[in-house]
Amino acid sequence: MNMNVYNKVFTEHAHWLVQPRSLEEVQRLLPVGFTSVFLLLQTDRHPPEMTSTSDLEQLAEIELQKDEEEMVTDGPSAPPSRGLSADVSHPYYDVARHGIIQVSGDDNYGRKLIIFSSCCLPPSHQLNHRRLLEYLKFTLDQYVEMDYILVYFHYGLRSSNKPSLKWLREAYNEFDRKYKKNLKTLYVVHPTNFIRIVWNIFKPLISHKFGKKLTYVNYLAELRDHLNYEQLIIPPDVLRHDEKLRAAQKGGPPPSVKTPPPRPPLPSQQFGVSLQYIRERNREAIIPPVLRQTVSYLKQKGLRTEGIFRRSARVQLIKDVQKLYNLGKPVNFEQYDDVHVPAVILKTFLRELPEPLLTFRVYNQVQELLNVESSLRATRCKQIVESLPEHNFIVAKYLLCFLHMVSQESIVNKMSPSNLSCVFGVNLVWPRHGSISLGALTPINIFTEILIEHFDTVFGSRCPPGQVTP
């Protein structure tokens, strides 16, 4: 329907359109195709109670059908390419095997990144949605004590696979304060009118504070400003849909948000450069200054802080501290009066290394750890760690010794080896290419937990010259 027709209808019905009307009255009096426009005006101009929930639910179905019609033009769905859990012993294997939920490392500020992909939802008759909710809670329970980010890929939601609105209400009510408080941002990617209508249905339930966490993302490129885009597990269907949206833009696709071309690092650069680069420009100091200073401060002030390493800090503050380090200027953590600042800086330093501290080479060895008998895993971890280059081994030994100290105060700080492994695993080990799937996280976390809990066994035998302790 062209804009001239819309303008004519709005001119003729301007006063009538802004009055509260029932869905039946709208469908009877307005031309076909204007129902959605009218009810969107209603929900914008009037309190939710003046537009009935049943009307909104019908409108949501109308909009979802429109979305489905557009999906038909996108062609057949591509099969999932990665990230599916193949572990049949998983307690929620029936849900996990679809790859609907993924944990994909951390965002740029150390907050755990959890992805929900609608296009991976099978038809409703093939999936128990109660089990889906339980699996979502099971996944979040591993990370909900720390700050986290949720990315929702909306494309691919259909009438045949969508959970009911009743299910959504139950889900929202079952997620208590800890889930909502520690969720820092909810990114809704490729939103449609369906999302807007559902949001209006839930407005009476959603607090203003929670509502401010919602961020709409129209194109995948916009995520680059906030997340490590290369680590995201994005279904092929979502990638293809994004390309279609960009190509359909008037005057051509919107400009890409590209990573700037790499600049030569500053002589004093500390973040985003190799251990060797830092060592050569810091009088051959084995332990990088960022690591040494954050560990030193946290050892004095943070060992007994509850939830240390689980909380985030103000984004701009972290950027400012990074800038000071990169410019070679002194950093005094005392002035920030927040022990979580050095904790986030430490995680950020590890995450921004061009190669993980434990090197790319160990990734496949770590993934095979589940095939090793439990009683032999510490020995296997020791073999993996002892194969590291000397410099990496010394730095890793320094860091893991400190994390072992943190775990010894777990009665107070609540950071057991298991909890620390959930935070540090993805910052110590990641693949050379692609992202870490939810299934790949399990061996990484087990490996990291063993390094922390059995520090003396794993690191005790190899004592290279120049090694340093915290």
Tab-separated table of C-alpha atoms in Angstrom:
chain	number	residue	atom	x	y	z
A	1	MET	CA	0.000	0.000	0.000
A	2	ASN	CA	1.612	3.303	-1.099
A	3	MET	CA	2.056	6.410	1.039
A	4	ASN	CA	-0.571	8.432	-0.884
A	5	VAL	CA	-3.268	6.012	0.266
A	6	TYR	CA	-2.002	6.179	3.855
A	7	ASN	CA	-1.996	9.982	3.772
A	8	LYS	CA	-5.558	10.047	2.435
A	9	VAL	CA	-6.817	7.739	5.197
A	10	PHE	CA	-5.027	9.690	7.926
A	11	THR	CA	-6.445	12.968	6.575
A	12	GLU	CA	-9.988	11.608	6.519
A	13	HIS	CA	-9.809	9.800	9.889
A	14	ALA	CA	-7.328	11.930	11.865
A	15	HIS	CA	-9.715	12.659	14.746
A	16	TRP	CA	-11.231	9.168	14.723
A	17	LEU	CA	-7.868	7.388	14.724
A	18	VAL	CA	-6.688	8.754	18.051
A	19	GLN	CA	-9.829	7.704	19.960
A	20	PRO	CA	-9.907	4.380	21.857
A	21	ARG	CA	-11.589	1.774	19.643
A	22	SER	CA	-12.108	-1.983	19.797
A	23	LEU	CA	-10.291	-4.216	17.361
A	24	GLU	CA	-13.616	-5.321	15.841
A	25	GLU	CA	-14.611	-1.699	15.160
A	26	VAL	CA	-11.267	-0.944	13.556
A	27	GLN	CA	-11.439	-3.989	11.313
A	28	ARG	CA	-14.980	-3.091	10.254
A	29	LEU	CA	-14.419	0.592	9.459
A	30	LEU	CA	-10.804	0.956	8.360
A	31	PRO	CA	-9.391	-0.208	5.022
A	32	VAL	CA	-7.548	-3.537	5.067
A	33	GLY	CA	-3.967	-3.127	6.232
A	34	PHE	CA	-4.599	-0.214	8.609
A	35	THR	CA	-5.451	-2.246	11.709
A	36	SER	CA	-1.844	-2.484	12.844
A	37	VAL	CA	-1.179	1.189	12.249
A	38	PHE	CA	-4.249	2.167	14.254
A	39	LEU	CA	-3.515	-0.007	17.267
A	40	LEU	CA	0.100	1.105	17.354
A	41	LEU	CA	-1.223	4.662	17.558
A	42	GLN	CA	-3.563	3.570	20.340
A	43	THR	CA	-0.805	2.013	22.446
A	44	ASP	CA	1.384	5.080	21.978
A	45	ARG	CA	-1.334	7.626	22.857
A	46	HIS	CA	-3.294	5.857	25.565
A	47	PRO	CA	-2.473	3.895	28.714
A	48	PRO	CA	-2.216	0.109	28.188
A	49	GLU	CA	-5.504	-0.502	30.023
A	50	MET	CA	-7.397	1.475	27.317
A	51	THR	CA	-6.306	-1.043	24.685
A	52	SER	CA	-7.327	-4.517	25.784
A	53	THR	CA	-4.756	-7.269	26.108
A	54	SER	CA	-6.782	-9.485	23.796
A	55	ASP	CA	-6.689	-6.764	21.107
A	56	LEU	CA	-2.941	-6.464	21.474
A	57	GLU	CA	-2.494	-10.223	21.343
A	58	GLN	CA	-4.486	-10.379	18.111
A	59	LEU	CA	-2.419	-7.537	16.726
A	60	ALA	CA	0.768	-9.351	17.707
A	61	GLU	CA	-0.397	-12.380	15.720
A	62	ILE	CA	-1.148	-10.173	12.706
A	63	GLU	CA	2.322	-8.664	12.839
A	64	LEU	CA	3.971	-12.056	13.283
A	65	GLN	CA	2.168	-13.332	10.195
A	66	LYS	CA	3.557	-10.363	8.271
A	67	ASP	CA	7.040	-11.221	9.501
A	68	GLU	CA	6.545	-14.805	8.328
A	69	GLU	CA	5.487	-13.655	4.871
A	70	GLU	CA	8.727	-11.708	4.601
A	71	MET	CA	10.706	-14.749	5.731
A	72	VAL	CA	9.312	-16.735	2.808
A	73	THR	CA	11.058	-14.348	0.419
A	74	ASP	CA	14.340	-14.972	2.235
A	75	GLY	CA	14.423	-18.542	0.974
A	76	PRO	CA	14.848	-21.789	2.921
A	77	SER	CA	16.528	-21.711	6.300
A	78	ALA	CA	20.165	-22.675	6.459
A	79	PRO	CA	21.093	-25.542	8.770
A	80	PRO	CA	22.836	-24.495	11.971
A	81	SER	CA	26.562	-24.502	11.355
A	82	ARG	CA	28.020	-24.636	14.817
A	83	GLY	CA	27.445	-24.293	18.501
A	84	LEU	CA	25.074	-27.222	18.979
A	85	SER	CA	25.631	-29.367	22.035
A	86	ALA	CA	26.432	-32.946	21.051
A	87	ASP	CA	26.731	-34.225	24.618
A	88	VAL	CA	23.822	-36.631	25.040
A	89	SER	CA	24.506	-36.774	28.792
A	90	HIS	CA	23.560	-33.098	29.157
A	91	PRO	CA	20.607	-32.849	31.582
A	92	TYR	CA	18.762	-30.714	29.025
A	93	TYR	CA	20.039	-32.373	25.871
A	94	ASP	CA	16.542	-32.340	24.339
A	95	VAL	CA	16.684	-28.518	24.372
A	96	ALA	CA	20.433	-27.858	24.210
A	97	ARG	CA	20.867	-29.770	20.942
A	98	HIS	CA	18.955	-27.070	19.053
A	99	GLY	CA	21.497	-24.347	19.886
A	100	ILE	CA	18.785	-21.881	20.943
A	101	ILE	CA	20.862	-20.546	23.844
A	102	GLN	CA	24.602	-19.899	23.668
A	103	VAL	CA	27.164	-18.374	25.997
A	104	SER	CA	29.700	-16.515	23.891
A	105	GLY	CA	32.459	-15.207	26.135
A	106	ASP	CA	32.388	-11.647	27.479
A	107	ASP	CA	31.492	-8.255	26.056
A	108	ASN	CA	34.057	-5.444	25.783
A	109	TYR	CA	33.725	-4.700	29.494
A	110	GLY	CA	33.979	-8.169	30.986
A	111	ARG	CA	30.269	-8.963	31.252
A	112	LYS	CA	29.160	-12.473	30.322
A	113	LEU	CA	27.423	-12.640	26.938
A	114	ILE	CA	24.368	-14.890	26.507
A	115	ILE	CA	22.599	-15.316	23.151
A	116	PHE	CA	19.030	-16.435	22.408
A	117	SER	CA	18.323	-17.214	18.720
A	118	SER	CA	14.663	-17.458	17.695
A	119	CYS	CA	15.470	-19.064	14.361
A	120	CYS	CA	16.832	-22.105	16.229
A	121	LEU	CA	13.491	-22.746	17.941
A	122	PRO	CA	11.911	-25.893	16.468
A	123	PRO	CA	8.127	-26.111	15.940
A	124	SER	CA	6.296	-25.944	19.259
A	125	HIS	CA	5.083	-29.550	19.055
A	126	GLN	CA	8.727	-30.672	18.961
A	127	LEU	CA	9.854	-28.706	22.019
A	128	ASN	CA	8.556	-28.660	25.569
A	129	HIS	CA	8.556	-24.956	26.380
A	130	ARG	CA	8.553	-25.676	30.096
A	131	ARG	CA	11.841	-27.495	29.541
A	132	LEU	CA	13.076	-24.513	27.526
A	133	LEU	CA	12.398	-22.221	30.487
A	134	GLU	CA	14.127	-24.638	32.862
A	135	TYR	CA	17.125	-24.831	30.513
A	136	LEU	CA	17.308	-21.043	30.275
A	137	LYS	CA	17.358	-20.814	34.072
A	138	PHE	CA	19.879	-23.667	34.250
A	139	THR	CA	22.182	-21.717	31.913
A	140	LEU	CA	21.696	-18.345	33.584
A	141	ASP	CA	22.210	-19.838	37.044
A	142	GLN	CA	25.843	-20.447	36.125
A	143	TYR	CA	26.413	-16.754	35.414
A	144	VAL	CA	23.606	-14.770	37.038
A	145	GLU	CA	25.643	-13.905	40.129
A	146	MET	CA	27.856	-11.800	37.853
A	147	ASP	CA	26.911	-8.977	35.492
A	148	TYR	CA	25.743	-10.278	32.132
A	149	ILE	CA	24.412	-9.198	28.743
A	150	LEU	CA	21.594	-10.841	26.782
A	151	VAL	CA	21.441	-10.702	22.971
A	152	TYR	CA	18.106	-11.739	21.472
A	153	PHE	CA	18.095	-12.499	17.728
A	154	HIS	CA	14.429	-12.010	16.850
A	155	TYR	CA	14.544	-13.109	13.214
A	156	GLY	CA	13.094	-16.567	12.704
A	157	LEU	CA	10.264	-16.379	15.238
A	158	ARG	CA	7.124	-17.844	13.670
A	159	SER	CA	3.610	-18.742	14.745
A	160	SER	CA	4.685	-22.376	14.596
A	161	ASN	CA	7.639	-22.043	16.978
A	162	LYS	CA	6.875	-19.092	19.234
A	163	PRO	CA	6.247	-19.634	22.944
A	164	SER	CA	2.836	-18.419	24.088
A	165	LEU	CA	2.335	-15.076	25.808
A	166	LYS	CA	1.321	-17.048	28.892
A	167	TRP	CA	4.744	-18.714	28.787
A	168	LEU	CA	6.427	-15.304	28.495
A	169	ARG	CA	4.529	-14.050	31.541
A	170	GLU	CA	5.498	-17.137	33.524
A	171	ALA	CA	9.110	-16.752	32.452
A	172	TYR	CA	9.243	-13.099	33.475
A	173	ASN	CA	7.686	-13.891	36.850
A	174	GLU	CA	10.000	-16.840	37.500
A	175	PHE	CA	13.121	-14.772	36.957
A	176	ASP	CA	13.522	-13.167	40.347
A	177	ARG	CA	15.493	-10.065	41.296
A	178	LYS	CA	18.972	-11.545	40.889
A	179	TYR	CA	18.332	-12.344	37.213
A	180	LYS	CA	16.956	-8.873	36.482
A	181	LYS	CA	19.391	-6.882	38.613
A	182	ASN	CA	22.566	-8.327	37.102
A	183	LEU	CA	21.291	-8.127	33.513
A	184	LYS	CA	22.990	-4.946	32.326
A	185	THR	CA	21.699	-4.728	28.738
A	186	LEU	CA	19.153	-6.615	26.638
A	187	TYR	CA	19.966	-6.219	22.934
A	188	VAL	CA	16.995	-7.001	20.670
A	189	VAL	CA	18.406	-7.518	17.173
A	190	HIS	CA	16.207	-6.959	14.089
A	191	PRO	CA	13.085	-5.877	16.039
A	192	THR	CA	9.729	-5.758	14.263
A	193	ASN	CA	6.295	-4.378	15.173
A	194	PHE	CA	5.620	-7.707	16.882
A	195	ILE	CA	8.275	-6.861	19.498
A	196	ARG	CA	6.805	-3.405	20.033
A	197	ILE	CA	3.336	-4.799	20.610
A	198	VAL	CA	4.517	-7.521	22.981
A	199	TRP	CA	6.455	-4.867	24.891
A	200	ASN	CA	3.211	-2.893	25.286
A	201	ILE	CA	1.443	-5.997	26.590
A	202	PHE	CA	4.117	-6.438	29.242
A	203	LYS	CA	4.464	-2.759	30.161
A	204	PRO	CA	2.348	-3.091	33.328
A	205	LEU	CA	4.682	-5.841	34.581
A	206	ILE	CA	8.022	-4.287	33.667
A	207	SER	CA	9.702	-1.784	35.953
A	208	HIS	CA	11.005	1.478	34.525
A	209	LYS	CA	14.520	0.524	35.616
A	210	PHE	CA	14.369	-2.789	33.760
A	211	GLY	CA	12.854	-1.107	30.709
A	212	LYS	CA	15.902	1.162	30.411
A	213	LYS	CA	18.073	-1.909	29.832
A	214	LEU	CA	16.399	-2.600	26.482
A	215	THR	CA	18.379	-1.612	23.372
A	216	TYR	CA	17.045	-2.126	19.844
A	217	VAL	CA	19.645	-3.072	17.227
A	218	ASN	CA	18.530	-2.738	13.606
A	219	TYR	CA	21.715	-4.052	11.978
A	220	LEU	CA	24.342	-6.489	13.193
A	221	ALA	CA	27.073	-3.942	12.504
A	222	GLU	CA	25.752	-1.828	15.380
A	223	LEU	CA	26.802	-4.561	17.818
A	224	ARG	CA	30.477	-3.912	17.047
A	225	ASP	CA	30.406	-0.802	19.218
A	226	HIS	CA	29.488	-2.847	22.273
A	227	LEU	CA	30.570	-6.465	21.833
A	228	ASN	CA	33.409	-8.570	20.517
A	229	TYR	CA	31.620	-9.187	17.227
A	230	GLU	CA	33.975	-11.938	16.082
A	231	GLN	CA	33.089	-14.006	19.158
A	232	LEU	CA	29.335	-13.847	18.561
A	233	ILE	CA	27.594	-17.054	17.527
A	234	ILE	CA	25.241	-15.718	14.833
A	235	PRO	CA	23.004	-18.219	12.996
A	236	PRO	CA	23.371	-18.192	9.179
A	237	ASP	CA	19.699	-17.220	8.782
A	238	VAL	CA	20.266	-14.087	10.867
A	239	LEU	CA	23.356	-13.142	8.849
A	240	ARG	CA	21.460	-13.552	5.602
A	241	HIS	CA	18.479	-11.552	6.863
A	242	ASP	CA	20.786	-8.743	7.941
A	243	GLU	CA	22.323	-8.608	4.455
A	244	LYS	CA	18.834	-8.394	2.952
A	245	LEU	CA	17.839	-5.525	5.254
A	246	ARG	CA	20.965	-3.569	4.440
A	247	ALA	CA	20.572	-4.076	0.706
A	248	ALA	CA	16.959	-2.878	0.859
A	249	GLN	CA	17.837	0.494	2.371
A	250	LYS	CA	16.992	3.571	0.291
A	251	GLY	CA	20.066	4.832	-1.474
A	252	GLY	CA	21.924	1.613	-0.827
A	253	PRO	CA	22.913	-0.171	2.354
A	254	PRO	CA	23.823	1.825	5.453
A	255	PRO	CA	27.529	2.337	5.949
A	256	SER	CA	29.256	-0.545	7.665
A	257	VAL	CA	30.550	-0.062	11.158
A	258	LYS	CA	33.999	-1.441	10.553
A	259	THR	CA	36.871	-1.896	12.894
A	260	PRO	CA	39.360	0.894	12.129
A	261	PRO	CA	42.514	-0.227	10.336
A	262	PRO	CA	45.136	-1.243	12.880
A	263	ARG	CA	47.448	1.550	13.942
A	264	PRO	CA	50.997	0.988	15.096
A	265	PRO	CA	50.813	0.520	18.871
A	266	LEU	CA	52.160	3.213	21.149
A	267	PRO	CA	55.577	2.500	22.677
A	268	SER	CA	53.869	2.260	26.073
A	269	GLN	CA	50.840	0.296	24.807
A	270	GLN	CA	49.562	-2.275	27.317
A	271	PHE	CA	46.214	-3.435	25.931
A	272	GLY	CA	45.794	-5.327	22.673
A	273	VAL	CA	49.494	-6.124	22.216
A	274	SER	CA	51.472	-9.309	22.800
A	275	LEU	CA	53.288	-10.289	25.981
A	276	GLN	CA	56.551	-10.065	24.059
A	277	TYR	CA	55.816	-6.499	22.918
A	278	ILE	CA	55.090	-5.423	26.491
A	279	ARG	CA	58.199	-7.138	27.842
A	280	GLU	CA	60.523	-5.549	25.295
A	281	ARG	CA	59.261	-2.070	26.195
A	282	ASN	CA	59.224	-2.520	29.957
A	283	ARG	CA	62.868	-3.254	30.714
A	284	GLU	CA	62.377	-6.967	30.153
A	285	ALA	CA	59.896	-7.195	33.034
A	286	ILE	CA	58.441	-10.713	32.944
A	287	ILE	CA	55.067	-9.790	34.457
A	288	PRO	CA	53.173	-7.122	32.461
A	289	PRO	CA	52.631	-3.907	34.490
A	290	VAL	CA	48.820	-4.110	34.247
A	291	LEU	CA	48.817	-7.632	35.640
A	292	ARG	CA	51.340	-6.869	38.366
A	293	GLN	CA	49.593	-3.692	39.550
A	294	THR	CA	46.040	-5.054	39.508
A	295	VAL	CA	47.046	-8.251	41.302
A	296	SER	CA	49.053	-6.296	43.873
A	297	TYR	CA	46.125	-3.984	44.629
A	298	LEU	CA	43.533	-6.761	44.713
A	299	LYS	CA	45.725	-8.893	46.957
A	300	GLN	CA	45.744	-6.059	49.494
A	301	LYS	CA	42.183	-4.779	49.133
A	302	GLY	CA	40.046	-7.315	47.278
A	303	LEU	CA	40.630	-10.849	48.533
A	304	ARG	CA	37.699	-10.720	50.928
A	305	THR	CA	35.329	-8.732	48.692
A	306	GLU	CA	32.179	-10.737	48.038
A	307	GLY	CA	31.700	-11.433	44.340
A	308	ILE	CA	35.096	-10.064	43.327
A	309	PHE	CA	35.491	-10.439	39.514
A	310	ARG	CA	31.725	-10.881	39.095
A	311	ARG	CA	30.803	-7.211	39.003
A	312	SER	CA	31.402	-4.718	36.221
A	313	ALA	CA	32.487	-1.094	36.568
A	314	ARG	CA	31.478	2.073	34.723
A	315	VAL	CA	32.346	1.665	31.064
A	316	GLN	CA	33.843	5.148	30.653
A	317	LEU	CA	35.975	4.689	33.757
A	318	ILE	CA	37.461	1.464	32.378
A	319	LYS	CA	38.228	3.228	29.085
A	320	ASP	CA	39.933	6.052	30.976
A	321	VAL	CA	42.129	3.652	32.952
A	322	GLN	CA	43.069	1.775	29.779
A	323	LYS	CA	44.032	5.060	28.150
A	324	LEU	CA	46.290	5.968	31.077
A	325	TYR	CA	48.071	2.633	30.816
A	326	ASN	CA	48.450	2.879	27.040
A	327	LEU	CA	49.924	6.379	27.345
A	328	GLY	CA	52.405	5.180	29.936
A	329	LYS	CA	50.890	7.329	32.695
A	330	PRO	CA	50.638	6.180	36.333
A	331	VAL	CA	47.423	4.564	37.547
A	332	ASN	CA	46.399	4.891	41.190
A	333	PHE	CA	43.511	2.551	41.963
A	334	GLU	CA	43.042	4.148	45.384
A	335	GLN	CA	41.499	7.230	43.775
A	336	TYR	CA	38.626	5.226	42.263
A	337	ASP	CA	37.476	3.835	45.618
A	338	ASP	CA	36.097	0.755	43.855
A	339	VAL	CA	37.853	-2.596	44.041
A	340	HIS	CA	35.920	-3.758	40.967
A	341	VAL	CA	37.833	-1.324	38.724
A	342	PRO	CA	41.185	-3.179	38.939
A	343	ALA	CA	39.279	-6.485	38.757
A	344	VAL	CA	37.675	-5.484	35.443
A	345	ILE	CA	40.968	-4.047	34.158
A	346	LEU	CA	42.679	-7.384	34.853
A	347	LYS	CA	40.035	-9.339	32.924
A	348	THR	CA	40.095	-6.792	30.098
A	349	PHE	CA	43.869	-7.066	29.788
A	350	LEU	CA	43.676	-10.854	29.424
A	351	ARG	CA	40.769	-10.692	26.980
A	352	GLU	CA	42.475	-8.167	24.693
A	353	LEU	CA	45.702	-10.122	24.270
A	354	PRO	CA	46.105	-10.964	20.550
A	355	GLU	CA	46.738	-14.570	21.592
A	356	PRO	CA	45.306	-16.027	24.811
A	357	LEU	CA	47.699	-16.267	27.736
A	358	LEU	CA	47.578	-20.069	27.503
A	359	THR	CA	48.074	-19.856	23.693
A	360	PHE	CA	45.907	-21.036	20.803
A	361	ARG	CA	47.705	-24.361	20.730
A	362	VAL	CA	46.115	-25.684	23.931
A	363	TYR	CA	42.507	-25.115	22.824
A	364	ASN	CA	41.974	-28.518	21.214
A	365	GLN	CA	43.788	-30.260	24.069
A	366	VAL	CA	41.475	-28.585	26.562
A	367	GLN	CA	38.404	-29.609	24.541
A	368	GLU	CA	39.507	-33.239	24.830
A	369	LEU	CA	39.682	-33.041	28.630
A	370	LEU	CA	36.190	-34.509	29.020
A	371	ASN	CA	37.511	-37.734	27.494
A	372	VAL	CA	40.013	-38.065	30.351
A	373	GLU	CA	39.002	-39.942	33.492
A	374	SER	CA	38.232	-37.516	36.322
A	375	SER	CA	41.004	-38.840	38.579
A	376	LEU	CA	43.597	-38.233	35.846
A	377	ARG	CA	42.525	-34.753	34.764
A	378	ALA	CA	44.871	-32.819	37.080
A	379	THR	CA	47.814	-34.764	35.640
A	380	ARG	CA	46.636	-34.036	32.101
A	381	CYS	CA	46.229	-30.330	32.917
A	382	LYS	CA	49.762	-30.300	34.290
A	383	GLN	CA	51.062	-31.750	31.008
A	384	ILE	CA	49.200	-29.121	28.995
A	385	VAL	CA	50.454	-26.228	31.135
A	386	GLU	CA	54.056	-27.450	31.237
A	387	SER	CA	54.111	-27.433	27.426
A	388	LEU	CA	53.595	-23.648	27.352
A	389	PRO	CA	56.391	-21.324	26.194
A	390	GLU	CA	58.444	-20.181	29.173
A	391	HIS	CA	57.182	-16.594	29.236
A	392	ASN	CA	53.531	-17.669	29.021
A	393	PHE	CA	54.109	-20.257	31.734
A	394	ILE	CA	55.645	-17.719	34.139
A	395	VAL	CA	52.828	-15.202	33.624
A	396	ALA	CA	50.165	-17.925	33.894
A	397	LYS	CA	51.750	-19.262	37.082
A	398	TYR	CA	51.722	-15.754	38.578
A	399	LEU	CA	48.054	-15.207	37.699
A	400	LEU	CA	46.822	-18.658	38.754
A	401	CYS	CA	48.719	-18.416	42.036
A	402	PHE	CA	46.773	-15.241	42.761
A	403	LEU	CA	43.449	-16.819	41.752
A	404	HIS	CA	44.280	-19.735	44.054
A	405	MET	CA	44.679	-17.179	46.868
A	406	VAL	CA	41.297	-15.687	45.985
A	407	SER	CA	39.660	-19.124	46.106
A	408	GLN	CA	41.102	-19.777	49.566
A	409	GLU	CA	38.953	-16.884	50.843
A	410	SER	CA	35.805	-18.282	49.218
A	411	ILE	CA	33.937	-18.593	52.528
A	412	VAL	CA	33.933	-14.783	52.585
A	413	ASN	CA	34.190	-13.730	48.931
A	414	LYS	CA	31.991	-16.546	47.530
A	415	MET	CA	34.524	-17.122	44.729
A	416	SER	CA	35.248	-20.843	44.725
A	417	PRO	CA	37.523	-22.372	42.054
A	418	SER	CA	34.355	-23.267	40.146
A	419	ASN	CA	33.013	-19.704	40.274
A	420	LEU	CA	36.380	-18.239	39.290
A	421	SER	CA	36.616	-20.650	36.365
A	422	CYS	CA	33.303	-19.354	34.981
A	423	VAL	CA	34.788	-15.845	35.000
A	424	PHE	CA	38.329	-16.546	33.807
A	425	GLY	CA	37.997	-19.613	31.573
A	426	VAL	CA	37.043	-17.714	28.416
A	427	ASN	CA	39.722	-15.096	29.166
A	428	LEU	CA	42.499	-17.702	29.256
A	429	VAL	CA	41.548	-20.067	26.425
A	430	TRP	CA	39.804	-19.399	23.110
A	431	PRO	CA	40.087	-20.776	19.562
A	432	ARG	CA	42.152	-19.171	16.827
A	433	HIS	CA	39.068	-18.809	14.631
A	434	GLY	CA	35.386	-18.426	15.451
A	435	SER	CA	33.667	-18.227	18.795
A	436	ILE	CA	33.258	-20.455	21.826
A	437	SER	CA	29.991	-22.383	21.849
A	438	LEU	CA	28.082	-23.239	24.992
A	439	GLY	CA	29.192	-26.859	24.643
A	440	ALA	CA	32.854	-25.826	24.400
A	441	LEU	CA	32.633	-23.837	27.632
A	442	THR	CA	32.316	-26.909	29.848
A	443	PRO	CA	35.832	-28.320	29.264
A	444	ILE	CA	37.327	-24.808	29.396
A	445	ASN	CA	35.745	-24.161	32.782
A	446	ILE	CA	36.751	-27.595	34.111
A	447	PHE	CA	40.328	-27.000	32.946
A	448	THR	CA	40.472	-23.566	34.592
A	449	GLU	CA	38.924	-24.875	37.803
A	450	ILE	CA	41.624	-27.557	38.039
A	451	LEU	CA	44.393	-24.992	37.456
A	452	ILE	CA	43.048	-22.927	40.361
A	453	GLU	CA	42.094	-25.676	42.793
A	454	HIS	CA	45.161	-27.845	42.173
A	455	PHE	CA	47.595	-25.000	41.589
A	456	ASP	CA	50.497	-26.631	43.454
A	457	THR	CA	50.097	-29.918	41.573
A	458	VAL	CA	49.774	-28.320	38.146
A	459	PHE	CA	52.462	-25.627	38.441
A	460	GLY	CA	54.730	-26.910	41.211
A	461	SER	CA	57.219	-29.001	39.226
A	462	ARG	CA	58.346	-26.441	36.654
A	463	CYS	CA	60.314	-23.556	38.163
A	464	PRO	CA	61.938	-21.551	35.353
A	465	PRO	CA	64.471	-18.828	36.169
A	466	GLY	CA	62.839	-15.438	36.530
A	467	GLN	CA	59.520	-16.723	37.840
A	468	VAL	CA	57.672	-14.320	40.133
A	469	THR	CA	55.016	-14.885	42.791
A	470	PRO	CA	52.258	-12.417	43.690
